[in-house]
C-alpha atoms as a printed R data frame, in Angstrom:
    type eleno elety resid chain resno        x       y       z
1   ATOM     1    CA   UNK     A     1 -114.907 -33.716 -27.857
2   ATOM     2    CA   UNK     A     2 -113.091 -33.276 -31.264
3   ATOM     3    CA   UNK     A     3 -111.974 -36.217 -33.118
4   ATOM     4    CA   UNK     A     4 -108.835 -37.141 -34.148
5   ATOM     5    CA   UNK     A     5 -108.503 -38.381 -37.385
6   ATOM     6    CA   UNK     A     6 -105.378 -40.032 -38.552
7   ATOM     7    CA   UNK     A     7 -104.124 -40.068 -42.223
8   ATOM     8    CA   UNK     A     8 -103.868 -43.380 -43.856
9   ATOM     9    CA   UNK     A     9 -100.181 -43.310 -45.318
10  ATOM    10    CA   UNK     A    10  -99.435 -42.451 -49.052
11  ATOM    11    CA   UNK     A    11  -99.759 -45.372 -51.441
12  ATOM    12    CA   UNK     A    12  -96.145 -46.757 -52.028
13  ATOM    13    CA   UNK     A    13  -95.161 -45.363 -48.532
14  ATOM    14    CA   UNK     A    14  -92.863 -48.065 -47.012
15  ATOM    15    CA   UNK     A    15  -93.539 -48.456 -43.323
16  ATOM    16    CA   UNK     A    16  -90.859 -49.714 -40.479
17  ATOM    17    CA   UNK     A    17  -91.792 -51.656 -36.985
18  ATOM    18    CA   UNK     A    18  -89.705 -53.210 -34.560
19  ATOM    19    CA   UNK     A    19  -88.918 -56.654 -34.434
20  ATOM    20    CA   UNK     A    20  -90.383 -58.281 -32.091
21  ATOM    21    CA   UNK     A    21  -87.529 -57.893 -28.880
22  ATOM    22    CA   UNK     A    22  -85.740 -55.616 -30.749
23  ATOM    23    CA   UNK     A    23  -84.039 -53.001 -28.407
24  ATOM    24    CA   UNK     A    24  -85.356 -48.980 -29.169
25  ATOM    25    CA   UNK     A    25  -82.479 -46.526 -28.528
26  ATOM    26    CA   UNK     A    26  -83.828 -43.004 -28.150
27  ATOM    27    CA   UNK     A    27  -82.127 -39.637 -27.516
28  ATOM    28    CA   UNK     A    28  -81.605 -38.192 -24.232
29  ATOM    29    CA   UNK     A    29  -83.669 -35.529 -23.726
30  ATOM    30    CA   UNK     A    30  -82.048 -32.269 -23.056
31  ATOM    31    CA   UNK     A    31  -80.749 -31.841 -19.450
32  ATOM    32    CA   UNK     A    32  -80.670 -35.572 -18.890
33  ATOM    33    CA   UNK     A    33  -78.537 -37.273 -17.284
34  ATOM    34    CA   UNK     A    34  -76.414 -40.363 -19.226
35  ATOM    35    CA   UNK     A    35  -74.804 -42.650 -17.053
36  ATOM    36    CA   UNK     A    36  -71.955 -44.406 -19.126
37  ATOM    37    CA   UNK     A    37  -71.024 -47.754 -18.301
38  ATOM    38    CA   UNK     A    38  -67.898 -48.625 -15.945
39  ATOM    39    CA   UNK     A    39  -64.700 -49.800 -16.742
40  ATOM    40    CA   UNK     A    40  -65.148 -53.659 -18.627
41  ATOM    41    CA   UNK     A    41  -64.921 -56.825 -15.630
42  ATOM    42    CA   UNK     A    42  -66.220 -54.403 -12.855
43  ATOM    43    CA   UNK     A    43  -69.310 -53.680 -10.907
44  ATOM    44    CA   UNK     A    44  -69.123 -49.992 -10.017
45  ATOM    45    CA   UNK     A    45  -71.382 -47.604  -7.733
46  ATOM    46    CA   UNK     A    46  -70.385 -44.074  -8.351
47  ATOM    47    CA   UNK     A    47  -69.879 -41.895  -4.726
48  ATOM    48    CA   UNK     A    48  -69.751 -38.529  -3.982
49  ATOM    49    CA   UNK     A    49  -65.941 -37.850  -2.603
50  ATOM    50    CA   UNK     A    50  -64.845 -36.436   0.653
51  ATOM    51    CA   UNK     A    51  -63.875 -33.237   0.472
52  ATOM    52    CA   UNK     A    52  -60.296 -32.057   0.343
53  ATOM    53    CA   UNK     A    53  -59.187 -30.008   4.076
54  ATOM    54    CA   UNK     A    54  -56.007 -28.711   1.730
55  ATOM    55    CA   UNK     A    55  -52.153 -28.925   2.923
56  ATOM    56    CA   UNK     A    56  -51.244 -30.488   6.328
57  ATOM    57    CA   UNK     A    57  -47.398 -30.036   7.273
58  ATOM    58    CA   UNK     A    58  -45.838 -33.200   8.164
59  ATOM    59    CA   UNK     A    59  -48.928 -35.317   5.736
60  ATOM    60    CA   UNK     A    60  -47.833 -36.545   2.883
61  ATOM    61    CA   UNK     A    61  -49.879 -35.298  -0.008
62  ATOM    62    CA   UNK     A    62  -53.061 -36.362  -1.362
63  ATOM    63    CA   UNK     A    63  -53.535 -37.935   2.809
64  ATOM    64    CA   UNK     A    64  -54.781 -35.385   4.204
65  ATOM    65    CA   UNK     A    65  -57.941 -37.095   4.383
66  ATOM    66    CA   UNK     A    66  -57.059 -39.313   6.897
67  ATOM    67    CA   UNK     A    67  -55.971 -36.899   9.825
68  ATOM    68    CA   UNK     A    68  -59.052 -36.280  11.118
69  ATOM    69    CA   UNK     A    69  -60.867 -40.090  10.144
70  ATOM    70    CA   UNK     A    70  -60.736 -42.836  12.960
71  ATOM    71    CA   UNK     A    71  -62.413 -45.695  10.905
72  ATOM    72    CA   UNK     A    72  -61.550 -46.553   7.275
73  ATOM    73    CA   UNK     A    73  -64.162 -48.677   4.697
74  ATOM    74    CA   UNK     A    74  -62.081 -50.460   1.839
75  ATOM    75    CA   UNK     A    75  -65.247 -52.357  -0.420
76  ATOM    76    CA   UNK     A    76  -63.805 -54.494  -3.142
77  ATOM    77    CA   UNK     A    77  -65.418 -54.793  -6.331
78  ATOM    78    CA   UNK     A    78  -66.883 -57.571  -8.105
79  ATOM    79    CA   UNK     A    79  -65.137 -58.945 -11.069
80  ATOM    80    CA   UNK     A    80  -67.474 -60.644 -13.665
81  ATOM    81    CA   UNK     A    81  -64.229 -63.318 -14.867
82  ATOM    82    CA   UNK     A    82  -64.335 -64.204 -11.574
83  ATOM    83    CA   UNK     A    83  -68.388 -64.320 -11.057
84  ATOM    84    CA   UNK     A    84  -68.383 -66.433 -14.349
85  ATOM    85    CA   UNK     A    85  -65.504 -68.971 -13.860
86  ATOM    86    CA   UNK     A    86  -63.101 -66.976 -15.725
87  ATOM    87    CA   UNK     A    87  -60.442 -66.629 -13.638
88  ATOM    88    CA   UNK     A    88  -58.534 -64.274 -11.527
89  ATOM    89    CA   UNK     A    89  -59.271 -60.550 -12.533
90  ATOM    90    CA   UNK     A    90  -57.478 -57.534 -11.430
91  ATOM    91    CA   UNK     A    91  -58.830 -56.441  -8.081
92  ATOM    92    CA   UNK     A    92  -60.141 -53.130  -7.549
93  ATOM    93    CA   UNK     A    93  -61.465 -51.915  -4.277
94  ATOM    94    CA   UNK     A    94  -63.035 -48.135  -3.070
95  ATOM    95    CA   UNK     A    95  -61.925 -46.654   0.322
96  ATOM    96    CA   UNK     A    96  -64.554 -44.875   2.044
97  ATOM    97    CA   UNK     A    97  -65.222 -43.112   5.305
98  ATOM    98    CA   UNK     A    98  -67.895 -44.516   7.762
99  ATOM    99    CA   UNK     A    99  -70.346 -41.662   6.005
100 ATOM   100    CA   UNK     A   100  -69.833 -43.544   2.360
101 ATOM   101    CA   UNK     A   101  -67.616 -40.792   1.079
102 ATOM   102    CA   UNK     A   102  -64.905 -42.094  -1.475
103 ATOM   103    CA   UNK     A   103  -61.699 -41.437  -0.444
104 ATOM   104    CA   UNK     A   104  -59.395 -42.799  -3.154
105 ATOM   105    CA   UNK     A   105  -59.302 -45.694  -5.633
106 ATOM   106    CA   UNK     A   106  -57.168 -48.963  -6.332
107 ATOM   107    CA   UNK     A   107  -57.150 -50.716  -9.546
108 ATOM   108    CA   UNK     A   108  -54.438 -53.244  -9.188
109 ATOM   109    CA   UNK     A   109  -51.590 -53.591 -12.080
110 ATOM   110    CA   UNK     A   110  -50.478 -57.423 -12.487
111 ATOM   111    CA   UNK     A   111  -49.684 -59.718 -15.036
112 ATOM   112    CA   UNK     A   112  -52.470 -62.476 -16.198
113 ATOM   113    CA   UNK     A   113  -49.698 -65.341 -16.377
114 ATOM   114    CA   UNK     A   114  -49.150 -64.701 -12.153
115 ATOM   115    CA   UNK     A   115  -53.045 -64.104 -12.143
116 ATOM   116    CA   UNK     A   116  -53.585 -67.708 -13.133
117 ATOM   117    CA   UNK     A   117  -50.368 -69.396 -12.226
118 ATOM   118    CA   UNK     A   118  -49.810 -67.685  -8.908
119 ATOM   119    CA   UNK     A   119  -53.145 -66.898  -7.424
120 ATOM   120    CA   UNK     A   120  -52.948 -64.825  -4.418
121 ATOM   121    CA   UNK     A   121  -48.914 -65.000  -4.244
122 ATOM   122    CA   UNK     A   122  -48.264 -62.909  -7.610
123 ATOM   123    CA   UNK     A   123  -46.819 -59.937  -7.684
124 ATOM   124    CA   UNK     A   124  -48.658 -56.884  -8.284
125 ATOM   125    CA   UNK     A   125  -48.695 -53.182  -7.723
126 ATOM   126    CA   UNK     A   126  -51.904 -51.353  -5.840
127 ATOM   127    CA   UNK     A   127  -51.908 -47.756  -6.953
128 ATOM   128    CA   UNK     A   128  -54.167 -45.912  -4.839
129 ATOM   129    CA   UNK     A   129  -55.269 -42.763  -6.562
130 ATOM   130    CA   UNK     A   130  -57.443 -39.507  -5.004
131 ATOM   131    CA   UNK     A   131  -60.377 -37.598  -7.210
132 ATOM   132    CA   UNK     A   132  -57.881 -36.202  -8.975
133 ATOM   133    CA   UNK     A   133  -56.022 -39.481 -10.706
134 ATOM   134    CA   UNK     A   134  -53.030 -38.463  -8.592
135 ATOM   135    CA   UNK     A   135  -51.384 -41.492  -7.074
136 ATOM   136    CA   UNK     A   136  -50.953 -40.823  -3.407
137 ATOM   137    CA   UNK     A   137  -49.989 -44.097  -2.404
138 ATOM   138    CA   UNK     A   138  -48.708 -47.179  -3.163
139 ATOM   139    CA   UNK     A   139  -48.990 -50.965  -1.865
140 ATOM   140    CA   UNK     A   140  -46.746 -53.770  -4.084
141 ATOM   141    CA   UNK     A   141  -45.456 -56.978  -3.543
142 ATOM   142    CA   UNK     A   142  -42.982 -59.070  -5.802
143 ATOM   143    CA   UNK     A   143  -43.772 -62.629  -6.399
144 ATOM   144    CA   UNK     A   144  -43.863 -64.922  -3.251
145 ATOM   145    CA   UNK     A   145  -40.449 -66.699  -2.426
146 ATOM   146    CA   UNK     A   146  -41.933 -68.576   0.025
147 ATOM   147    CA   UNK     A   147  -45.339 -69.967  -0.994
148 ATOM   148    CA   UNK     A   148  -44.028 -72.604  -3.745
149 ATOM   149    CA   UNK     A   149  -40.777 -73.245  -2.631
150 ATOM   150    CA   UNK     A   150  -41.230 -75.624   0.700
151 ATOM   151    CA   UNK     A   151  -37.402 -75.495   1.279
152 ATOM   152    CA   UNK     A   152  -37.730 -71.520   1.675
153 ATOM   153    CA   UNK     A   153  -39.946 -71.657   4.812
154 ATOM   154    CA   UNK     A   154  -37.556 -71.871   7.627
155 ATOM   155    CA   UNK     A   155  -37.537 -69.227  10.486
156 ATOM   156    CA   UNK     A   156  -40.276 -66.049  10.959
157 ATOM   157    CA   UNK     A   157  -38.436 -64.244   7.826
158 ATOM   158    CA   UNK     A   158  -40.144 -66.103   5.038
159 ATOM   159    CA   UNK     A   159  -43.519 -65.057   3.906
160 ATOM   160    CA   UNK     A   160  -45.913 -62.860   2.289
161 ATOM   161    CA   UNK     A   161  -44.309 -58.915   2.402
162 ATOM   162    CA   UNK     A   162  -46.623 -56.061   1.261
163 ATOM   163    CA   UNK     A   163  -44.344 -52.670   0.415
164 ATOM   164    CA   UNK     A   164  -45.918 -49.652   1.211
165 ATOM   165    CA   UNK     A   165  -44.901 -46.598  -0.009
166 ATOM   166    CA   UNK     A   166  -46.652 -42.104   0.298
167 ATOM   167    CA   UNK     A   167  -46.042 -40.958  -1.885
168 ATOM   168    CA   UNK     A   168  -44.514 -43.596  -4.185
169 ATOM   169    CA   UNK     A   169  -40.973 -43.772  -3.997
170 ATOM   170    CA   UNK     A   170  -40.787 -42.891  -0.309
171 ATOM   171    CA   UNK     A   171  -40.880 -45.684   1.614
172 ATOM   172    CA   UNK     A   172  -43.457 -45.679   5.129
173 ATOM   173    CA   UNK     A   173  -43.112 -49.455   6.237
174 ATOM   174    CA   UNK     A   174  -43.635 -52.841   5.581
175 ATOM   175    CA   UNK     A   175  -47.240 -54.891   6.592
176 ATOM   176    CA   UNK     A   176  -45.908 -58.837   6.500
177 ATOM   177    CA   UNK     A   177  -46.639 -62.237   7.135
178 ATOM   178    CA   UNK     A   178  -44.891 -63.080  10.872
179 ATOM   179    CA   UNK     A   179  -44.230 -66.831  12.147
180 ATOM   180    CA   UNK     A   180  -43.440 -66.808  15.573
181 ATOM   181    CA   UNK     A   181  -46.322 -68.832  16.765
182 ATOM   182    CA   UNK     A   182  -49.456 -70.767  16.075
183 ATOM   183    CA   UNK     A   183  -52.279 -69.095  13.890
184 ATOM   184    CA   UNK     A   184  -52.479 -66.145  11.777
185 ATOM   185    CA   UNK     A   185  -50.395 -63.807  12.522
186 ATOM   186    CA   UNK     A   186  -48.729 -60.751  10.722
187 ATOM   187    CA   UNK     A   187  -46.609 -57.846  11.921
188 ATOM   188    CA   UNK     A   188  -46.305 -54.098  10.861
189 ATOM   189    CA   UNK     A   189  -43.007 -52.914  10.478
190 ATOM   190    CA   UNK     A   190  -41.842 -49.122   9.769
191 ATOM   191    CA   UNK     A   191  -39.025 -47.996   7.293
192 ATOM   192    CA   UNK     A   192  -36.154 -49.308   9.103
193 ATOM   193    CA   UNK     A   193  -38.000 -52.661   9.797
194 ATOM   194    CA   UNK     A   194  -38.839 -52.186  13.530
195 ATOM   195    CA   UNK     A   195  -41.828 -53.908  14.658
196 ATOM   196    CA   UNK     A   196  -44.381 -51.709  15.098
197 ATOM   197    CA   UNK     A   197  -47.551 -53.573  15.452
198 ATOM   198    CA   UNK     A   198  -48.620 -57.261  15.507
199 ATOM   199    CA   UNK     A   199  -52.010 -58.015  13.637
200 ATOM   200    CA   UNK     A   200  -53.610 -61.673  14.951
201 ATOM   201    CA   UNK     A   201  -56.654 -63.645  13.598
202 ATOM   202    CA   UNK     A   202  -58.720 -66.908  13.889
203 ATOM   203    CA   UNK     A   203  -56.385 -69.716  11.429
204 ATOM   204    CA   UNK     A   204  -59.645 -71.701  10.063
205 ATOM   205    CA   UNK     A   205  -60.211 -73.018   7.270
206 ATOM   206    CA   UNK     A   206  -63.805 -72.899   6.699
207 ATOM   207    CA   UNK     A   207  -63.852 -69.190   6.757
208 ATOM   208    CA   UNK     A   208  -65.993 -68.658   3.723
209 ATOM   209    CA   UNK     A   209  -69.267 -69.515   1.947
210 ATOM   210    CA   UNK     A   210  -69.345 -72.441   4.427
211 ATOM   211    CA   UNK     A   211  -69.024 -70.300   7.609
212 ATOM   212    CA   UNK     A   212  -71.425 -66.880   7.026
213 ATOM   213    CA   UNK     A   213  -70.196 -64.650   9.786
214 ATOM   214    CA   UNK     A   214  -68.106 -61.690  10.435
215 ATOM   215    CA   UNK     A   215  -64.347 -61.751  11.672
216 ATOM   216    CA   UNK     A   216  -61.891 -59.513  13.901
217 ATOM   217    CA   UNK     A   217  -58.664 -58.846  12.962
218 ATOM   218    CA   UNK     A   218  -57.151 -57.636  16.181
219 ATOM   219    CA   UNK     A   219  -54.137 -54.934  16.238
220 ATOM   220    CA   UNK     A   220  -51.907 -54.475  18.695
221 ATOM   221    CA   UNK     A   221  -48.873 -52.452  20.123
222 ATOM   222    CA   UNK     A   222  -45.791 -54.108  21.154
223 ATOM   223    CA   UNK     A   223  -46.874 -54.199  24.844
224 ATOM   224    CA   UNK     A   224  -49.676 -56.071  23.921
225 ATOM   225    CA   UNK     A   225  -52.454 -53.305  23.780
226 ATOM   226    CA   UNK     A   226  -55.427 -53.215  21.790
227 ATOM   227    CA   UNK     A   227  -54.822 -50.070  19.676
228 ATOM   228    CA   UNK     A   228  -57.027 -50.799  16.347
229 ATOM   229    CA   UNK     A   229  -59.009 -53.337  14.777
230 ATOM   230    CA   UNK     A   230  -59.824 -54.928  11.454
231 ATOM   231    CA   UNK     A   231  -63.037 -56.666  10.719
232 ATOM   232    CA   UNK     A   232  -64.217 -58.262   7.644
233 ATOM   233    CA   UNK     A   233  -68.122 -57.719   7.017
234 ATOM   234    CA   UNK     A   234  -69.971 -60.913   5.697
235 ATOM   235    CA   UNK     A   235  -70.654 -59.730   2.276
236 ATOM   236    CA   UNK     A   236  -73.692 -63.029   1.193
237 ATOM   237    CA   UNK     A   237  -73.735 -65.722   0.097
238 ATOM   238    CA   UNK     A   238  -73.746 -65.565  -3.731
239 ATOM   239    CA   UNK     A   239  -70.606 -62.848  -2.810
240 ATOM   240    CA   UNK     A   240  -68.839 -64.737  -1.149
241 ATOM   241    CA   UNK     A   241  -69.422 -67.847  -3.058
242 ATOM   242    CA   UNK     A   242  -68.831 -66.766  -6.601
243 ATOM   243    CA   UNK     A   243  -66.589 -63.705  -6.100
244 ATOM   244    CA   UNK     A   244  -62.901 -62.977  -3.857
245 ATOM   245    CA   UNK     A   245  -64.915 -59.257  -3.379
246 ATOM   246    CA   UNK     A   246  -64.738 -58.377   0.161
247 ATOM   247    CA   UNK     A   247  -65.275 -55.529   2.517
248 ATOM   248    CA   UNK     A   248  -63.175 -54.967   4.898
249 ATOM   249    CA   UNK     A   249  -63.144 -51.759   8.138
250 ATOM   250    CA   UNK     A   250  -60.355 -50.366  10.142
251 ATOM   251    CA   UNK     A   251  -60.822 -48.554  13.307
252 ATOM   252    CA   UNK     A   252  -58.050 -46.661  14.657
253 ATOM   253    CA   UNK     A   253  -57.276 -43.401  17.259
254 ATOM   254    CA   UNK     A   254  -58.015 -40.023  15.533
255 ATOM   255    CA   UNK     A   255  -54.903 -38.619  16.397
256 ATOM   256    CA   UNK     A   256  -53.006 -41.621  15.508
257 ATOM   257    CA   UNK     A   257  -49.823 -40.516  13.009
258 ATOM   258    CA   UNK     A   258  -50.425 -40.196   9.802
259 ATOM   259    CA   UNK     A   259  -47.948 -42.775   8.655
260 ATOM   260    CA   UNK     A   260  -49.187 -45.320  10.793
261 ATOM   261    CA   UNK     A   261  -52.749 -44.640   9.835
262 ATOM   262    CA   UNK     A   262  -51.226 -45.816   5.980
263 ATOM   263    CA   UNK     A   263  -49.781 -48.715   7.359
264 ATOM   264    CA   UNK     A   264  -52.593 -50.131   9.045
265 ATOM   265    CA   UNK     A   265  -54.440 -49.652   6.389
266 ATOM   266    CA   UNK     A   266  -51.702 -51.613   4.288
267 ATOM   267    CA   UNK     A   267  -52.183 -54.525   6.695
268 ATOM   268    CA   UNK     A   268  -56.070 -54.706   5.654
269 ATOM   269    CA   UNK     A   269  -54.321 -55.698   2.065
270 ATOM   270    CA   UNK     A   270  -52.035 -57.696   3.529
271 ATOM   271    CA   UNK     A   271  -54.810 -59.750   5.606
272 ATOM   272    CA   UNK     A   272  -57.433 -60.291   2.304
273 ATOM   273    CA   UNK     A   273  -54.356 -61.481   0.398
274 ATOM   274    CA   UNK     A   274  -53.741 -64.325   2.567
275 ATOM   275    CA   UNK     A   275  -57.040 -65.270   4.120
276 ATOM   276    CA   UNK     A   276  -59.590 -64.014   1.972
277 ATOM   277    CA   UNK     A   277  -58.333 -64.277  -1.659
278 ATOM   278    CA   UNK     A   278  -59.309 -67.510  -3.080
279 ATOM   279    CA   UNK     A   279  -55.834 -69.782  -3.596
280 ATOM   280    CA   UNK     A   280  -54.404 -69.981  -7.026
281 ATOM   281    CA   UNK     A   281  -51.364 -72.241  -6.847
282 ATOM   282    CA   UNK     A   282  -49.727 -70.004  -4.072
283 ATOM   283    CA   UNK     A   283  -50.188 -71.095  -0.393
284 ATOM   284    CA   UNK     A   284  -49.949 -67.893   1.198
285 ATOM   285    CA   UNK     A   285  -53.746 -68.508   2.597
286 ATOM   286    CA   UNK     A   286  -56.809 -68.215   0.895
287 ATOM   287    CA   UNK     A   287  -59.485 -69.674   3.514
């Protein structure tokens, strides 16, 4: 076996070690992969995308997608302000299909001062962008009337209203908060404000970290037929304790129409605003 003899260094040489915890930053070797870190606040698995089936006539664009889908996957992500105490942080959520394909992406556009002040009632805009960065839809909602103002909530009008518009500018319907009876209940509403749908749910207020289980949202047509169904999946306990990050499923017919596929899927928005969102000052929910 041949030795290996190693030369003593030159007299004078100056010789560097790491500190003891110090952090060693080498260079990627060639063909590696680097993984850069996500956007600041957010916990982020990257997904490989559903595949574009091109053009559809009568679909708005960027939608096609969801012709041929009967169950959607909307997973929120976690926020580290909100993990650490910090506050309210922009939600962002990835829609899926049941296979984990991405189908588009929300990062919400608010203003801190409602963040804090108005909790789940602000007003914000949900841009929901494909793999392009196109934005192919669009949920908003102005600033609650009715959550602060006791004097406002008289009659079924008042309450939570999410817009929902494909693409944005043209208006699809309406997903909003409906009281014409005891419990939870919400109705889905079309361009010209026709009730479509009426969305119902358990009204308890232990849904939480203090009651670990999964929930039905129940969808049905106006002659009282079960037509889809939204569930919330119990995401843990150190999820659902320190973060508002929830996932959420829709199932729906396949050859449901396209714009009523977009408004159910509003109504999944609609339903983690007001029971799912932890409450800032605003009492549109928050169990």
């Amino acid at each position: 076996m041949t030795e290996i003899r190693r030369q003593p260094p030159m007299e004078g040489a100056i010789i560097r070690r790491p500190m003891q915890g110090a952090v060693i930053q080498r260079q990627p070797m060639q063909g590696a992969v680097i993984q850069r870190q996500p956007i600041q606040g957010a916990i982020i698995k990257q997904r490989k995308w559903m595949e574009n089936p091109g053009p559809i006539e009568g679909v708005p664009p960027g939608l096609e997608l969801l012709v041929d889908l009967d169950q959607i996957i909307v997973k929120q992500l976690m926020e580290f302000s909100e993990m650490s105490g910090c506050g309210e942080g922009r939600n962002q959520y990835d829609i899926i299909n049941k296979l984990g394909e991405q189908l588009y992406k929300i990062r919400e556009k608010s203003e801190e001062f409602e963040r804090i002040c108005y909790g789940p009632c602000r007003g914000f805009v949900y841009p929901i962008r494909d793999i392009t960065g196109q934005e192919v839809l669009r949920m908003s909602h102005d600033t609650c009337q009715g959550c602060e103002w006791p004097y406002c909530k008289s009659g079924p009008d008042w309450g939570f209203e999410l817009v929902i518009e494909a693409p944005p500018g043209n208006l699809v319907g309406y997903a909003r908060e409906w009281h014409d009876g005891p419990g939870f209940r919400t109705a889905i509403l079309d361009a010209n404000r026709k009730v479509l749908y009426r969305l119902t749910g358990e009204d308890c207020t232990c849904i939480g970290p203090c009651c670990p289980r999964d929930l039905e949202y129940p969808i049905t047509d106006m002659d009282g037929n079960n037509i889809a169904n939204i569930y919330k999946r119990w995401a843990g306990t150190y999820q659902e304790t320190f973060s508002d990050a929830d996932n959420f499923g829709l199932t729906f017919p396949k050859d449901m129409i396209i714009t009523h596929k977009i408004l159910l899927l509003g109504a999944i928005f609609l339903v983690d605003k007001l029971k799912h969102e932890h409450d800032g000052k605003g009492g549109g929910g928050g169990a």
